[in-house]
Tab-separated table of C-alpha atoms in Angstrom:
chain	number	residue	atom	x	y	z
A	156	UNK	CA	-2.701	-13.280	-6.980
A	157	UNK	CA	-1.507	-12.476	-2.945
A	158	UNK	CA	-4.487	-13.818	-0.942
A	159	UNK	CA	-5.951	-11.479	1.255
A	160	UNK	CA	-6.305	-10.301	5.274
A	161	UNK	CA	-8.886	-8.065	6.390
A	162	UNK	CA	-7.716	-7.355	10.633
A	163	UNK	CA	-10.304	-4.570	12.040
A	164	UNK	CA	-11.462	-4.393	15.521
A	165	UNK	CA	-15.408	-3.556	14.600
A	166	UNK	CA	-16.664	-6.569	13.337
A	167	UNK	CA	-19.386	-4.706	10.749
A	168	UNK	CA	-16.459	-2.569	9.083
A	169	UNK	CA	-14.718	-6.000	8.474
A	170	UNK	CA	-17.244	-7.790	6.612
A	171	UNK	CA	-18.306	-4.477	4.943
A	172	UNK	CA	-14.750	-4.493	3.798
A	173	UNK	CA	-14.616	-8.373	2.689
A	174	UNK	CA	-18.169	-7.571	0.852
A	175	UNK	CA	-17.051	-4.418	-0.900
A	176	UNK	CA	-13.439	-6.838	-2.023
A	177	UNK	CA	-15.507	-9.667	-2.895
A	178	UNK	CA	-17.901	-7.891	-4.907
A	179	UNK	CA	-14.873	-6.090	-7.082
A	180	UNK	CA	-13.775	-9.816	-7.470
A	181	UNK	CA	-10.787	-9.713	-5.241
A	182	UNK	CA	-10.432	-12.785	-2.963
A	183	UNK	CA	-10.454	-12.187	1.090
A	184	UNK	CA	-9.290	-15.144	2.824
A	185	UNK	CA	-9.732	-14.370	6.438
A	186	UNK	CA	-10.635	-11.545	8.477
A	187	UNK	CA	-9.756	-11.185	12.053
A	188	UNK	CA	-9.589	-8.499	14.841
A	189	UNK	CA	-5.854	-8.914	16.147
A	190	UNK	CA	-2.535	-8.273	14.738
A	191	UNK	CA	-1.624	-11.453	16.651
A	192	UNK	CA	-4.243	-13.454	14.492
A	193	UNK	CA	-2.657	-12.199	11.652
A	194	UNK	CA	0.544	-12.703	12.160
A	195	UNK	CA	0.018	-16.518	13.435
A	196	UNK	CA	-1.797	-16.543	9.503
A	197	UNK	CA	0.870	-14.827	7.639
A	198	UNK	CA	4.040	-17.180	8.746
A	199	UNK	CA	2.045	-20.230	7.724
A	200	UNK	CA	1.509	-18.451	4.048
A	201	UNK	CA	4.098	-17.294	1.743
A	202	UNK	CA	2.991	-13.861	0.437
A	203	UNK	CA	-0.460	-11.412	0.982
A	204	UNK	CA	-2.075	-8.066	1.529
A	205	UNK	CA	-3.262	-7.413	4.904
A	206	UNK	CA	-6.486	-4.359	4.759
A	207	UNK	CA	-6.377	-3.305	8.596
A	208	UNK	CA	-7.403	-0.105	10.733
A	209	UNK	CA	-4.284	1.726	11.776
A	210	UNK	CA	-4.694	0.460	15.308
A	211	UNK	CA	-5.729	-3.012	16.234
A	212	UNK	CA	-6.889	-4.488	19.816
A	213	UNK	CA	-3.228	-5.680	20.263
A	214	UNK	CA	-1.379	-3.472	17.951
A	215	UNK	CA	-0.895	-0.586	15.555
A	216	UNK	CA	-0.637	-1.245	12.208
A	217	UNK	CA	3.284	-0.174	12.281
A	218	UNK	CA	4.280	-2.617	14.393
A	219	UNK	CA	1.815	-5.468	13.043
A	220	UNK	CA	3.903	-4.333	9.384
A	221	UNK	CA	7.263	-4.809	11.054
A	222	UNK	CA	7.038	-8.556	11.744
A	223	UNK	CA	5.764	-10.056	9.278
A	224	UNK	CA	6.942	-12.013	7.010
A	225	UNK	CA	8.594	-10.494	3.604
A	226	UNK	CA	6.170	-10.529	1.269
A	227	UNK	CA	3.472	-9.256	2.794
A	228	UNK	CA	1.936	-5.457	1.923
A	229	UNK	CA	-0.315	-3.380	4.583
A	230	UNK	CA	-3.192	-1.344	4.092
A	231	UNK	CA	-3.741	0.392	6.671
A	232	UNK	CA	-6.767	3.032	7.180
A	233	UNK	CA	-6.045	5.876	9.441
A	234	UNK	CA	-8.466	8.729	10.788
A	235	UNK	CA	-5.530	11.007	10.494
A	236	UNK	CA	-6.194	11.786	7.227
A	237	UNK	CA	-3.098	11.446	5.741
A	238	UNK	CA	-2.114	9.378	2.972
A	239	UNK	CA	1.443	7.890	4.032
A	240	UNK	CA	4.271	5.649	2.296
A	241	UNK	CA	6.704	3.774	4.357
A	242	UNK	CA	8.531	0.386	4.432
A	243	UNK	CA	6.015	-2.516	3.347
A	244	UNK	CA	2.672	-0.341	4.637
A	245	UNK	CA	0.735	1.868	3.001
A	246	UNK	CA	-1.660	4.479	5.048
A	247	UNK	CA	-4.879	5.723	3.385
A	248	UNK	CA	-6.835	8.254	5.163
A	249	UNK	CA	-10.865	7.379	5.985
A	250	UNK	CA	-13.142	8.299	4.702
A	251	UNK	CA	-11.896	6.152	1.768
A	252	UNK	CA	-11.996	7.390	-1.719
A	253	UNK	CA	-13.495	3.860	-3.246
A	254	UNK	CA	-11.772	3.608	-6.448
A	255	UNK	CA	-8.405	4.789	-5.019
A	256	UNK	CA	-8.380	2.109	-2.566
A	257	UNK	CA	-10.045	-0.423	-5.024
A	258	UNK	CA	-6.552	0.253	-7.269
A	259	UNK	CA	-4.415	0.273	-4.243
A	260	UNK	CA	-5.541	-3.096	-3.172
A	261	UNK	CA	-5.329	-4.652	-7.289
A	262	UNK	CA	-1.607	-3.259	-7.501
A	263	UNK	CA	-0.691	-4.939	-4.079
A	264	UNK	CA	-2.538	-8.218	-4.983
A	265	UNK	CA	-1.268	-8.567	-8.459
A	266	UNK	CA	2.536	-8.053	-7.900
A	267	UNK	CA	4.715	-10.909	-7.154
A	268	UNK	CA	6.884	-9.653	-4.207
A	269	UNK	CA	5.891	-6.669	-1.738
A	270	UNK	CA	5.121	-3.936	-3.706
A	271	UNK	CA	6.515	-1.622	-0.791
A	272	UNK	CA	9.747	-3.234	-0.282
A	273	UNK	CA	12.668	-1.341	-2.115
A	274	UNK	CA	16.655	-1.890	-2.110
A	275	UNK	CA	18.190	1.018	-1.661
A	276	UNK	CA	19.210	1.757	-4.961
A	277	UNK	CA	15.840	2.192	-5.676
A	278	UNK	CA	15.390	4.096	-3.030
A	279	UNK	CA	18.020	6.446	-4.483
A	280	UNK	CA	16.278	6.848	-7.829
A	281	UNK	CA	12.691	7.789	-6.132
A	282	UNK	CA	14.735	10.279	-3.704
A	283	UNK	CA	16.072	11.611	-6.825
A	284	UNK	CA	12.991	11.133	-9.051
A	285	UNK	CA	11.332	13.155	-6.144
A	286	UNK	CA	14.030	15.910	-6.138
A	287	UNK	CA	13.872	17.061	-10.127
A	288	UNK	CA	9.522	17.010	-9.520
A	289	UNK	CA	9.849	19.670	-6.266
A	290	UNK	CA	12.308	21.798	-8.422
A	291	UNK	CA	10.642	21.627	-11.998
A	292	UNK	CA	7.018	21.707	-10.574
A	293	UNK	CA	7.832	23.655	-7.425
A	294	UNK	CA	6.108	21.181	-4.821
A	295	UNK	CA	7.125	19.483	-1.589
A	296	UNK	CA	8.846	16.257	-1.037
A	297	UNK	CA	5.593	14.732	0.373
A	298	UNK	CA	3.162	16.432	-2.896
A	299	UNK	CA	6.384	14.549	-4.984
A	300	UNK	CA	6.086	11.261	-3.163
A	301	UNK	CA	2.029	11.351	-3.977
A	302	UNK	CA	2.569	12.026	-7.381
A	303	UNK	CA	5.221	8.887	-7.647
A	304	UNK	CA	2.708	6.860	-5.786
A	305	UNK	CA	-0.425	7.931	-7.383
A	306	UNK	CA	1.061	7.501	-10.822
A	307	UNK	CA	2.225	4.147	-9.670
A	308	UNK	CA	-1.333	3.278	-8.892
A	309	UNK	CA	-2.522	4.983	-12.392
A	310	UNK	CA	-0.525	2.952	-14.381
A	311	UNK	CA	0.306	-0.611	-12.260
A	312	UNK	CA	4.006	0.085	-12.894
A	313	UNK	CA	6.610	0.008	-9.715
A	314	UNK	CA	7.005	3.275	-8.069
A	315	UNK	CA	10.872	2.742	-8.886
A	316	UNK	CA	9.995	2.643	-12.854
A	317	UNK	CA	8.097	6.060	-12.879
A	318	UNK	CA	11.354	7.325	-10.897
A	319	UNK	CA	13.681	6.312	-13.572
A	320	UNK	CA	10.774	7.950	-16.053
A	321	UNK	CA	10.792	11.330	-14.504
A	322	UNK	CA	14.862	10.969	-14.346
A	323	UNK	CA	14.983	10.096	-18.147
A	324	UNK	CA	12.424	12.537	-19.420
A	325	UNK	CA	14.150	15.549	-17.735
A	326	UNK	CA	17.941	14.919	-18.699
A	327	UNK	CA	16.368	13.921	-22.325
């Protein structure tokens, strides 16, 4: 199991965070304020979750995603309130749905490499896994990429695995 980073600015929502983790039996093994902090953490470990707000006292959580390490996933919570997918970082809008993020954070933890990280063949089967949901349920990319994602959550498999799924279940 990835060990992980809680980085928020306001001290309270950081231990609130670790105590919420802790109680579901997840392990939190430091919490900071900084993206700095985290990333002088993350090169001296080999793979982890980081649970952070989308903007830091240093950094956002975009940039704070972009150098570190492979093998690390983001959480980040955003006040947008939109649920985004992109490179190694996940967004989830606040207020948080408890049980959604609960599962988010248990997929990240329990996988063995970044969750987020794809080659780009798999890439190519989401994009096209994505493409036969907007035309056979009439949806959007983005309501397509949820339901990849939120299936992926459902069921603990890799978002690439429902992808090849959808593909085999509609040229079945």
């Amino acid at each position: 199991m990835k060990d992980i980073i809680i980085a928020y600015p306001t001290k309270n929502v950081a231990l609130q965070l670790r105590s919420l983790l802790e109680t579901e039996g997840f392990h939190v093994s430091f919490v900071c304020a900084t993206g700095s902090s985290v990333l002088s953490i993350a090169h001296d470990m080999h793979e982890g979750v980081i649970i952070c707000a989308s903007i830091l006292r240093d950094m956002g959580a975009g940039s704070l995603a972009e150098n570190l390490p492979v093998g690390f996933d983001v959480i980040a919570l955003s006040k947008n309130g939109r649920e985004e997918y992109m490179g190694n970082m996940i967004n989830l809008p606040l207020p948080l749905h408890k049980d959604e993020f609960l599962q988010t954070v248990a997929v990240l933890v329990s996988t063995r490499s970044s969750f987020t990280q794809r080659s780009s063949l798999d890439s190519d089967i989401i994009s096209n896994a994505k493409l036969v949901l907007m035309s056979s349920k009439n949806i959007t990319e983005s309501m397509a990429h949820q339901y990849l994602q939120k299936e992926s959550m459902r069921t603990g498999k890799k978002t690439v695995e429902i992808a090849r799924e959808i593909i085999n279940d509609f040229t079945e």
